[in-house]
Amino acid sequence: QVRLQESGPGLVRPSQTLHLTCSVSGGSITSGDYYWTWIRQNPGKGLEWIGFVYHNGNTFYNPSLRSRTTISIDTSKNQFSLTLTSATAGDTAAYFCARELGGALAGTIDYWGQGTLVSVSS
Amino acid sequence: SSDLTQDPAVSVALGQTVRITCQGDSLGAYDASWYQQKPGQAPVLVMFGQNNRPSGIPDRFSGSSSGKTAALTITGAQAEDEADYYCNSRALRNTHLFFGGGTKLTVL
């Protein structure tokens, strides 16, 4: 059973950098069958895709967040991370890491982390 | 903004059938997937591909699609099905992953 677990600060000051890590267990992050993905959900709102990293380090980001976003992968630790710079109150959200299937089922997210709430406030 | 459009809210009487729809141009290259989210919890995959249920999802959930519209049908809705439902789709390989705005399902 694959498990994903987010970790990182629950409070970030405005203009500072938000950094979260996702630890993956029960499966290898080096598999080429998946995209390792970050998704967020503003309070009371819908889901917003942030971007993904592939096992070889290739990335693709939501155009609306691309200029502030970096997603990286650490295969030695079976982890991947999210960095979001210049945080504002609008970045206050529950952040989920997830595994997206590739190939013909691209877009399907079969495993999700439990989510971590990040507040951006002074 | 979302390329995928869902009705914000739908209600169904206990034991009756409800259809939740998702429309958008990105429903082309890949089939839609559907997720159930209850308050304070992470979303759970309930339908993917043409009509595939992950292990543990009751067979009262089914999926369908036609052109630019995908649908999730619950046949014989139960109280525990009350939740928010989201569709998503990837338009093309290595492109934006779209989510619908979500449908709040109330079981009366």
Coordinates of N, CA and C in Angstrom, one line a residue:
Chain A
Q1 N 0.8 -1.2 0.0 CA 0.0 0.0 0.0 C 0.9 1.3 0.0
V2 N 0.7 2.1 -1.0 CA 1.5 3.3 -1.1 C 0.9 4.3 -0.1
R3 N 1.8 5.0 0.6 CA 1.4 6.1 1.5 C 2.2 7.3 1.2
L4 N 1.6 8.5 1.2 CA 2.3 9.8 1.0 C 2.0 10.6 2.3
Q5 N 3.0 11.3 2.8 CA 2.9 12.1 4.0 C 3.6 13.4 3.8
E6 N 2.8 14.5 3.9 CA 3.3 15.9 3.8 C 4.0 16.3 5.1
S7 N 5.0 17.1 5.0 CA 5.6 17.7 6.2 C 6.1 19.1 5.9
G8 N 6.1 20.0 6.9 CA 6.6 21.3 6.7 C 5.9 22.3 7.7
P9 N 6.3 23.5 7.7 CA 5.7 24.5 8.6 C 4.2 24.8 8.3
G10 N 3.5 25.0 9.4 CA 2.1 25.3 9.2 C 1.8 26.8 9.1
L11 N 2.9 27.6 9.3 CA 2.7 29.0 9.3 C 3.9 29.6 8.5
V12 N 3.6 30.5 7.6 CA 4.6 31.1 6.8 C 4.3 32.6 6.8
R13 N 5.3 33.4 6.9 CA 5.1 34.9 6.9 C 4.9 35.4 5.5
P14 N 4.1 36.4 5.3 CA 4.0 37.0 3.9 C 5.3 37.4 3.4
S15 N 5.5 37.1 2.1 CA 6.7 37.4 1.3 C 7.8 36.3 1.5
Q16 N 7.6 35.4 2.5 CA 8.6 34.4 2.7 C 8.3 33.2 1.8
T17 N 9.1 32.2 1.9 CA 9.0 31.0 1.1 C 8.4 29.8 1.8
L18 N 7.4 29.2 1.1 CA 6.7 28.0 1.6 C 7.5 26.8 1.1
H19 N 7.8 25.9 2.0 CA 8.5 24.7 1.6 C 7.9 23.5 2.3
L20 N 7.5 22.5 1.5 CA 6.9 21.3 2.0 C 7.6 20.1 1.3
T21 N 7.6 19.0 2.1 CA 8.2 17.8 1.6 C 7.1 16.7 1.7
C22 N 7.2 15.8 0.7 CA 6.3 14.6 0.7 C 7.1 13.4 0.8
S23 N 6.9 12.6 1.8 CA 7.6 11.3 1.9 C 6.7 10.2 1.4
V24 N 7.3 9.4 0.6 CA 6.6 8.3 -0.1 C 7.0 6.9 0.5
S25 N 6.1 6.1 0.9 CA 6.4 4.8 1.4 C 5.5 3.8 0.7
G26 N 6.0 2.5 0.7 CA 5.3 1.5 0.0 C 5.4 1.4 -1.5
G27 N 6.3 2.2 -2.0 CA 6.6 2.2 -3.5 C 7.7 3.1 -3.8
S28 N 8.4 2.9 -4.9 CA 9.5 3.6 -5.2 C 9.2 4.9 -6.1
I29 N 9.8 6.0 -5.7 CA 9.5 7.2 -6.4 C 10.3 7.2 -7.8
T30 N 11.1 6.2 -8.0 CA 11.9 6.2 -9.2 C 11.2 5.5 -10.4
S31 N 10.0 5.0 -10.1 CA 9.2 4.4 -11.1 C 8.8 5.4 -12.2
G32 N 8.9 5.0 -13.5 CA 8.6 5.9 -14.6 C 7.1 5.9 -14.9
D33 N 6.3 5.2 -14.1 CA 4.9 5.1 -14.4 C 4.0 6.2 -13.8
Y34 N 4.7 7.1 -13.0 CA 3.9 8.0 -12.2 C 4.4 9.4 -12.3
Y35 N 3.5 10.4 -12.1 CA 3.9 11.8 -11.9 C 3.7 12.1 -10.4
W36 N 4.7 12.7 -9.8 CA 4.6 13.1 -8.3 C 4.1 14.5 -8.2
T37 N 3.0 14.7 -7.6 CA 2.1 15.9 -7.9 C 1.8 16.7 -6.6
W38 N 1.7 18.0 -6.7 CA 1.2 18.8 -5.6 C -0.1 19.5 -6.0
I39 N -1.0 19.5 -5.1 CA -2.3 20.1 -5.3 C -2.7 20.8 -4.0
R40 N -3.4 21.9 -4.2 CA -3.8 22.7 -3.0 C -5.3 23.0 -3.0
Q41 N -5.8 23.4 -1.9 CA -7.2 23.7 -1.7 C -7.3 24.8 -0.8
N42 N -7.7 26.0 -1.3 CA -7.9 27.2 -0.4 C -9.1 26.8 0.5
P43 N -9.2 27.4 1.7 CA -10.3 27.1 2.6 C -11.7 27.3 1.9
G44 N -12.5 26.2 2.0 CA -13.8 26.3 1.4 C -13.9 26.3 -0.1
K45 N -12.8 26.1 -0.8 CA -12.8 26.2 -2.2 C -12.4 24.8 -2.8
G46 N -12.3 24.8 -4.2 CA -12.0 23.6 -4.9 C -10.5 23.3 -5.0
L47 N -10.2 22.3 -5.7 CA -8.8 21.8 -5.8 C -8.1 22.5 -7.0
E48 N -6.8 22.8 -6.7 CA -6.0 23.5 -7.7 C -4.7 22.7 -7.9
W49 N -4.4 22.3 -9.1 CA -3.2 21.6 -9.4 C -2.0 22.6 -9.4
I50 N -0.9 22.3 -8.7 CA 0.2 23.1 -8.7 C 1.3 22.7 -9.7
G51 N 1.5 21.4 -9.8 CA 2.5 20.9 -10.7 C 3.0 19.5 -10.4
F52 N 3.8 19.0 -11.2 CA 4.4 17.6 -10.9 C 5.9 17.5 -11.2
V53 N 6.5 16.5 -10.7 CA 7.9 16.2 -11.0 C 7.9 14.7 -11.4
Y54 N 8.6 14.4 -12.4 CA 8.8 13.1 -12.9 C 10.0 12.5 -12.3
H55 N 10.2 11.2 -12.4 CA 11.3 10.5 -11.7 C 12.7 11.0 -12.1
N56 N 12.7 11.5 -13.3 CA 14.0 12.0 -13.9 C 14.3 13.5 -13.6
G57 N 13.4 14.1 -12.8 CA 13.5 15.5 -12.4 C 12.8 16.4 -13.3
N58 N 12.2 16.0 -14.4 CA 11.4 16.8 -15.3 C 10.2 17.3 -14.6
T59 N 9.8 18.6 -14.8 CA 8.7 19.2 -14.1 C 7.8 19.9 -15.1
F60 N 6.5 20.1 -14.6 CA 5.6 20.9 -15.3 C 4.7 21.5 -14.3
Y61 N 4.4 22.8 -14.5 CA 3.7 23.6 -13.5 C 2.5 24.3 -14.0
N62 N 1.5 24.6 -13.1 CA 0.4 25.4 -13.4 C 0.9 26.8 -13.9
P63 N 0.5 27.2 -15.0 CA 1.0 28.5 -15.5 C 0.8 29.7 -14.6
S64 N -0.3 29.6 -13.8 CA -0.6 30.7 -12.9 C 0.3 30.7 -11.7
L65 N 1.1 29.7 -11.4 CA 2.0 29.6 -10.3 C 3.4 29.4 -10.7
R66 N 3.6 29.2 -12.0 CA 4.9 28.8 -12.5 C 6.1 29.7 -12.0
S67 N 5.9 31.0 -12.0 CA 7.0 31.9 -11.7 C 7.4 31.8 -10.3
R68 N 6.6 31.2 -9.4 CA 7.0 31.1 -8.0 C 7.2 29.7 -7.5
T69 N 7.1 28.7 -8.4 CA 7.0 27.3 -8.0 C 8.3 26.5 -8.4
T70 N 8.8 25.7 -7.5 CA 9.8 24.7 -7.8 C 9.4 23.4 -7.2
I71 N 9.3 22.3 -8.0 CA 9.1 21.0 -7.4 C 10.3 20.2 -7.7
S72 N 10.9 19.5 -6.7 CA 12.1 18.8 -6.9 C 11.9 17.4 -6.3
I73 N 12.8 16.5 -6.7 CA 12.7 15.1 -6.3 C 14.0 14.6 -5.7
D74 N 13.9 13.8 -4.6 CA 15.1 13.3 -4.0 C 14.9 11.8 -4.0
T75 N 15.5 11.1 -5.0 CA 15.2 9.7 -5.1 C 15.9 8.9 -4.0
S76 N 17.0 9.4 -3.4 CA 17.7 8.7 -2.3 C 16.9 8.7 -1.1
K77 N 16.0 9.6 -0.9 CA 15.1 9.7 0.3 C 13.7 9.2 0.0
N78 N 13.4 9.0 -1.3 CA 12.0 8.7 -1.7 C 11.1 9.8 -1.3
Q79 N 11.5 11.0 -1.6 CA 10.7 12.2 -1.3 C 10.7 13.2 -2.5
F80 N 9.7 14.0 -2.5 CA 9.7 15.1 -3.4 C 9.2 16.3 -2.7
S81 N 9.5 17.5 -3.2 CA 9.3 18.7 -2.4 C 8.7 19.8 -3.2
L82 N 8.0 20.8 -2.5 CA 7.4 21.9 -3.1 C 8.0 23.2 -2.5
T83 N 8.4 24.1 -3.3 CA 8.9 25.4 -2.9 C 8.0 26.5 -3.6
L84 N 7.4 27.3 -2.8 CA 6.6 28.4 -3.4 C 7.1 29.7 -2.8
T85 N 7.6 30.6 -3.6 CA 8.3 31.8 -3.1 C 7.2 33.0 -3.0
S86 N 7.6 34.0 -2.3 CA 6.8 35.2 -2.2 C 5.4 34.9 -1.8
A87 N 5.3 34.3 -0.7 CA 3.9 33.8 -0.3 C 3.0 35.0 0.1
T88 N 1.8 34.8 -0.2 CA 0.7 35.8 0.1 C -0.4 35.1 0.8
A89 N -1.4 35.9 1.4 CA -2.5 35.3 2.0 C -3.3 34.3 1.1
G90 N -3.2 34.6 -0.2 CA -3.9 33.8 -1.2 C -3.3 32.4 -1.3
D91 N -2.1 32.2 -0.7 CA -1.5 30.8 -0.7 C -1.9 30.0 0.5
T92 N -2.7 30.6 1.4 CA -3.2 29.9 2.6 C -4.1 28.8 2.0
A93 N -3.8 27.5 2.4 CA -4.5 26.4 1.8 C -4.1 25.1 2.4
A94 N -4.9 24.1 2.2 CA -4.4 22.7 2.5 C -3.6 22.3 1.3
Y95 N -2.4 21.8 1.5 CA -1.6 21.3 0.4 C -1.5 19.8 0.5
F96 N -1.8 19.2 -0.7 CA -1.8 17.7 -0.8 C -0.7 17.3 -1.7
C97 N 0.1 16.3 -1.3 CA 1.0 15.6 -2.3 C 0.2 14.4 -2.8
A98 N 0.5 13.9 -4.0 CA -0.3 12.9 -4.6 C 0.5 12.2 -5.7
R99 N 0.0 11.0 -6.0 CA 0.6 10.3 -7.1 C -0.3 10.2 -8.3
E100 N 0.1 10.7 -9.4 CA -0.7 10.7 -10.6 C -0.2 9.6 -11.6
L101 N -1.2 8.8 -12.1 CA -0.8 7.8 -13.1 C -0.4 8.4 -14.4
G102 N 0.5 7.7 -15.1 CA 0.9 8.1 -16.4 C 0.2 7.3 -17.5
G103 N 0.8 7.4 -18.7 CA 0.3 6.6 -19.8 C -1.2 6.9 -20.1
A104 N -1.9 5.9 -20.5 CA -3.3 6.1 -20.9 C -4.2 6.6 -19.8
L105 N -3.8 6.5 -18.6 CA -4.6 6.9 -17.4 C -4.1 8.2 -16.9
A106 N -3.3 9.0 -17.6 CA -2.7 10.3 -17.2 C -3.9 11.1 -16.7
G107 N -3.6 11.8 -15.5 CA -4.7 12.6 -14.9 C -5.3 12.0 -13.7
T108 N -5.2 10.6 -13.7 CA -5.8 9.9 -12.5 C -4.9 10.0 -11.4
I109 N -5.4 10.4 -10.2 CA -4.6 10.5 -9.0 C -5.1 9.4 -8.1
D110 N -4.3 8.4 -7.9 CA -4.7 7.2 -7.2 C -4.4 7.2 -5.7
Y111 N -3.3 8.0 -5.4 CA -3.0 8.1 -3.9 C -2.8 9.5 -3.6
W112 N -3.3 9.9 -2.4 CA -3.2 11.3 -1.9 C -2.6 11.2 -0.5
G113 N -1.8 12.2 -0.2 CA -1.4 12.4 1.2 C -2.6 13.0 2.0
Q114 N -2.5 13.0 3.3 CA -3.6 13.4 4.1 C -3.8 15.0 4.0
G115 N -2.8 15.7 3.6 CA -2.9 17.1 3.4 C -2.3 17.8 4.6
T116 N -1.7 19.0 4.4 CA -1.2 19.8 5.5 C -1.7 21.2 5.3
L117 N -2.2 21.8 6.3 CA -2.7 23.2 6.2 C -1.6 24.2 6.4
V118 N -1.4 25.1 5.5 CA -0.4 26.1 5.6 C -1.1 27.5 5.6
S119 N -0.8 28.2 6.6 CA -1.4 29.6 6.7 C -0.3 30.6 6.5
V120 N -0.6 31.6 5.7 CA 0.3 32.7 5.4 C -0.2 33.9 6.1
S121 N 0.5 34.3 7.2 CA 0.0 35.4 8.0 C 1.2 35.9 8.8
S122 N 1.1 37.2 9.1 CA 2.1 37.8 9.9 C 1.8 37.7 11.4
Chain B
S1 N -8.9 29.5 -12.4 CA -10.1 29.2 -13.2 C -10.0 27.7 -13.6
S2 N -11.2 27.2 -13.9 CA -11.3 25.7 -14.2 C -11.8 25.6 -15.6
D3 N -11.2 24.7 -16.4 CA -11.7 24.4 -17.7 C -12.9 23.4 -17.6
L4 N -13.1 22.8 -16.5 CA -14.1 21.8 -16.3 C -15.2 22.4 -15.5
T5 N -16.4 22.2 -15.9 CA -17.6 22.8 -15.3 C -18.5 21.7 -14.6
Q6 N -18.8 21.9 -13.4 CA -19.7 21.1 -12.6 C -20.8 21.9 -12.0
D7 N -21.9 21.3 -11.8 CA -23.0 21.9 -11.0 C -22.5 22.1 -9.6
P8 N -22.7 23.3 -9.0 CA -22.2 23.5 -7.6 C -22.8 22.5 -6.6
A9 N -24.1 22.2 -6.8 CA -24.8 21.4 -5.8 C -25.9 20.6 -6.4
V10 N -26.0 19.4 -5.9 CA -27.0 18.4 -6.3 C -27.5 17.7 -5.1
S11 N -28.8 17.4 -5.1 CA -29.4 16.6 -4.0 C -30.1 15.4 -4.6
V12 N -30.2 14.4 -3.7 CA -30.8 13.1 -4.1 C -31.5 12.5 -2.9
A13 N -32.6 11.9 -3.1 CA -33.3 11.2 -2.0 C -32.6 9.9 -1.7
L14 N -32.6 9.6 -0.4 CA -31.9 8.3 0.0 C -32.4 7.1 -0.9
G15 N -31.5 6.4 -1.4 CA -31.9 5.2 -2.2 C -32.2 5.5 -3.7
Q16 N -32.2 6.8 -4.1 CA -32.5 7.1 -5.4 C -31.2 7.3 -6.2
T17 N -31.3 7.5 -7.5 CA -30.1 7.6 -8.4 C -29.8 9.1 -8.7
V18 N -28.5 9.4 -8.7 CA -28.1 10.8 -9.0 C -27.0 10.7 -10.0
R19 N -27.0 11.7 -10.9 CA -25.9 11.8 -11.9 C -25.2 13.1 -11.8
I20 N -23.9 13.1 -11.6 CA -23.1 14.3 -11.5 C -22.3 14.5 -12.8
T21 N -22.4 15.6 -13.4 CA -21.7 15.8 -14.7 C -20.6 16.8 -14.6
C22 N -19.7 16.6 -15.6 CA -18.5 17.4 -15.8 C -18.3 17.7 -17.3
Q23 N -18.2 19.0 -17.6 CA -18.1 19.4 -19.0 C -16.9 20.2 -19.2
G24 N -16.2 20.0 -20.4 CA -15.1 20.9 -20.7 C -14.3 20.4 -21.9
D25 N -13.6 21.3 -22.5 CA -12.8 21.0 -23.7 C -11.7 20.1 -23.4
S26 N -11.2 20.0 -22.1 CA -10.0 19.2 -21.8 C -10.4 17.7 -21.7
L27 N -11.7 17.4 -21.8 CA -12.2 16.0 -21.8 C -12.1 15.5 -23.3
G28 N -10.9 15.2 -23.6 CA -10.6 14.7 -25.0 C -9.6 13.7 -25.1
A29 N -8.3 14.1 -24.7 CA -7.2 13.2 -24.8 C -7.3 12.1 -23.8
Y30 N -7.7 12.4 -22.6 CA -7.8 11.4 -21.5 C -9.2 11.4 -20.9
D31 N -9.6 10.3 -20.3 CA -10.9 10.2 -19.6 C -10.8 11.0 -18.3
A32 N -12.0 11.4 -17.9 CA -12.1 12.1 -16.6 C -11.9 11.1 -15.5
S33 N -11.5 11.5 -14.3 CA -11.5 10.8 -13.1 C -12.3 11.5 -12.1
W34 N -12.8 10.8 -11.1 CA -13.7 11.4 -10.1 C -13.2 11.1 -8.7
Y35 N -13.4 12.1 -7.9 CA -12.9 12.0 -6.5 C -14.1 12.4 -5.5
Q36 N -14.1 11.7 -4.4 CA -15.0 12.1 -3.4 C -14.2 12.7 -2.2
Q37 N -14.7 13.8 -1.7 CA -14.0 14.4 -0.6 C -15.0 14.8 0.5
K38 N -14.8 14.3 1.7 CA -15.6 14.6 2.9 C -14.9 15.6 3.7
P39 N -15.6 16.4 4.5 CA -15.0 17.5 5.3 C -13.8 17.1 6.1
G40 N -12.7 17.8 5.9 CA -11.5 17.6 6.7 C -10.7 16.4 6.2
Q41 N -11.0 15.8 5.1 CA -10.3 14.7 4.6 C -9.7 15.0 3.2
A42 N -8.8 14.1 2.8 CA -8.2 14.2 1.5 C -9.2 13.6 0.5
P43 N -9.2 14.0 -0.8 CA -10.0 13.4 -1.8 C -9.7 11.9 -1.9
V44 N -10.7 11.1 -2.3 CA -10.5 9.7 -2.6 C -10.9 9.4 -4.0
L45 N -10.1 8.7 -4.8 CA -10.5 8.3 -6.1 C -11.7 7.3 -6.1
V46 N -12.7 7.7 -6.9 CA -13.9 6.7 -6.9 C -14.1 6.2 -8.3
M47 N -13.6 6.9 -9.3 CA -13.8 6.4 -10.7 C -12.7 6.9 -11.6
F48 N -12.3 6.1 -12.5 CA -11.3 6.5 -13.5 C -11.4 5.7 -14.8
G49 N -10.8 6.2 -15.8 CA -10.9 5.5 -17.1 C -12.4 5.6 -17.6
Q50 N -12.7 4.7 -18.5 CA -14.1 4.7 -19.0 C -15.1 4.4 -17.9
N51 N -14.8 3.5 -17.1 CA -15.8 3.1 -16.0 C -15.1 2.1 -15.1
N52 N -14.1 2.6 -14.4 CA -13.3 1.7 -13.5 C -13.3 2.2 -12.1
R53 N -13.7 1.3 -11.2 CA -13.7 1.6 -9.8 C -12.5 1.1 -9.1
P54 N -11.8 1.9 -8.3 CA -10.7 1.4 -7.5 C -11.3 0.3 -6.5
S55 N -10.4 -0.5 -6.0 CA -10.8 -1.5 -5.0 C -11.4 -0.8 -3.8
G56 N -12.5 -1.3 -3.3 CA -13.1 -0.8 -2.1 C -14.2 0.2 -2.4
I57 N -14.4 0.7 -3.7 CA -15.4 1.6 -4.0 C -16.7 0.8 -4.4
P58 N -17.8 1.1 -3.8 CA -19.0 0.3 -4.0 C -19.5 0.3 -5.4
D59 N -20.1 -0.8 -5.9 CA -20.5 -0.9 -7.3 C -21.7 0.0 -7.6
R60 N -22.3 0.7 -6.6 CA -23.3 1.7 -7.0 C -22.8 2.9 -7.7
F61 N -21.4 3.1 -7.7 CA -20.8 4.1 -8.4 C -20.4 3.6 -9.8
S62 N -20.8 4.4 -10.8 CA -20.4 4.1 -12.2 C -20.1 5.4 -12.9
G63 N -19.4 5.2 -14.0 CA -18.9 6.4 -14.8 C -19.3 6.2 -16.3
S64 N -19.4 7.3 -16.9 CA -19.7 7.3 -18.4 C -19.2 8.6 -19.0
S65 N -19.1 8.6 -20.3 CA -18.7 9.9 -21.0 C -19.2 9.9 -22.4
S66 N -19.4 11.1 -22.9 CA -19.9 11.3 -24.3 C -19.4 12.6 -24.7
G67 N -18.5 12.6 -25.7 CA -17.9 13.9 -26.2 C -17.2 14.6 -25.1
K68 N -17.6 15.8 -24.9 CA -17.0 16.7 -23.9 C -17.7 16.7 -22.5
T69 N -18.5 15.6 -22.2 CA -19.2 15.5 -21.0 C -18.9 14.2 -20.3
A70 N -18.5 14.2 -19.1 CA -18.3 13.0 -18.3 C -19.3 13.0 -17.2
A71 N -19.7 11.8 -16.7 CA -20.7 11.7 -15.7 C -20.3 10.6 -14.7
L72 N -20.7 10.9 -13.4 CA -20.6 10.0 -12.3 C -22.0 9.7 -11.9
T73 N -22.4 8.4 -11.8 CA -23.7 8.1 -11.4 C -23.7 7.2 -10.2
I74 N -24.5 7.6 -9.2 CA -24.6 6.8 -8.0 C -26.0 6.2 -8.0
T75 N -26.1 4.9 -8.1 CA -27.4 4.2 -8.2 C -27.7 3.7 -6.8
G76 N -28.8 4.3 -6.2 CA -29.1 3.9 -4.8 C -28.2 4.6 -3.8
A77 N -28.3 6.0 -3.8 CA -27.4 6.8 -3.0 C -27.6 6.5 -1.5
Q78 N -26.5 6.4 -0.8 CA -26.6 6.2 0.7 C -26.2 7.4 1.4
A79 N -26.5 7.5 2.7 CA -26.2 8.7 3.5 C -24.7 9.0 3.5
E80 N -23.9 7.9 3.4 CA -22.4 8.1 3.5 C -21.8 8.6 2.1
D81 N -22.7 8.7 1.1 CA -22.2 9.3 -0.2 C -22.3 10.8 -0.2
E82 N -22.9 11.4 0.9 CA -22.9 12.8 1.0 C -21.5 13.4 1.1
A83 N -21.1 14.2 0.1 CA -19.7 14.7 0.1 C -19.6 15.6 -1.1
D84 N -18.4 16.2 -1.3 CA -18.1 17.0 -2.5 C -17.5 16.0 -3.5
Y85 N -17.8 16.2 -4.7 CA -17.3 15.3 -5.8 C -16.6 16.2 -6.9
Y86 N -15.4 15.8 -7.2 CA -14.6 16.6 -8.2 C -14.2 15.7 -9.3
C87 N -14.3 16.3 -10.5 CA -13.8 15.6 -11.7 C -12.4 16.2 -12.1
N88 N -11.6 15.5 -12.8 CA -10.4 16.1 -13.3 C -10.0 15.4 -14.6
S89 N -9.2 16.1 -15.4 CA -8.7 15.5 -16.6 C -7.4 16.3 -17.0
R90 N -6.6 15.5 -17.7 CA -5.4 16.1 -18.3 C -5.6 16.2 -19.8
A91 N -5.5 17.4 -20.3 CA -5.9 17.7 -21.7 C -5.0 16.9 -22.7
L92 N -3.7 17.0 -22.5 CA -2.7 16.4 -23.3 C -1.5 16.0 -22.5
R93 N -0.6 15.2 -23.0 CA 0.5 14.8 -22.2 C 1.3 16.0 -21.8
N94 N 1.7 16.0 -20.5 CA 2.5 17.0 -20.0 C 1.9 18.4 -20.1
T95 N 0.6 18.5 -19.9 CA 0.0 19.8 -19.9 C -0.8 20.0 -18.6
H96 N -1.5 21.1 -18.5 CA -2.2 21.4 -17.3 C -3.2 20.3 -16.9
L97 N -3.2 20.1 -15.6 CA -4.2 19.1 -15.0 C -5.4 20.0 -14.5
F98 N -6.5 19.8 -15.1 CA -7.7 20.6 -14.7 C -8.6 19.8 -13.7
F99 N -9.1 20.6 -12.8 CA -10.1 20.1 -11.9 C -11.4 20.9 -12.1
G100 N -12.5 20.2 -12.0 CA -13.8 20.9 -12.0 C -14.0 21.6 -10.6
G101 N -14.9 22.5 -10.6 CA -15.1 23.3 -9.4 C -15.8 22.5 -8.2
G102 N -16.2 21.3 -8.5 CA -16.8 20.5 -7.4 C -18.3 20.5 -7.4
T103 N -18.9 19.4 -7.0 CA -20.3 19.3 -6.8 C -20.6 18.8 -5.4
K104 N -21.4 19.6 -4.6 CA -21.7 19.2 -3.3 C -23.0 18.4 -3.4
L105 N -22.8 17.1 -3.0 CA -24.0 16.2 -3.0 C -24.6 16.1 -1.7
T106 N -25.9 16.4 -1.6 CA -26.7 16.2 -0.4 C -27.6 15.0 -0.6
V107 N -27.6 14.1 0.4 CA -28.5 13.0 0.4 C -29.6 13.2 1.4
L108 N -30.8 13.4 0.9 CA -32.0 13.8 1.7 C -32.6 12.6 2.4

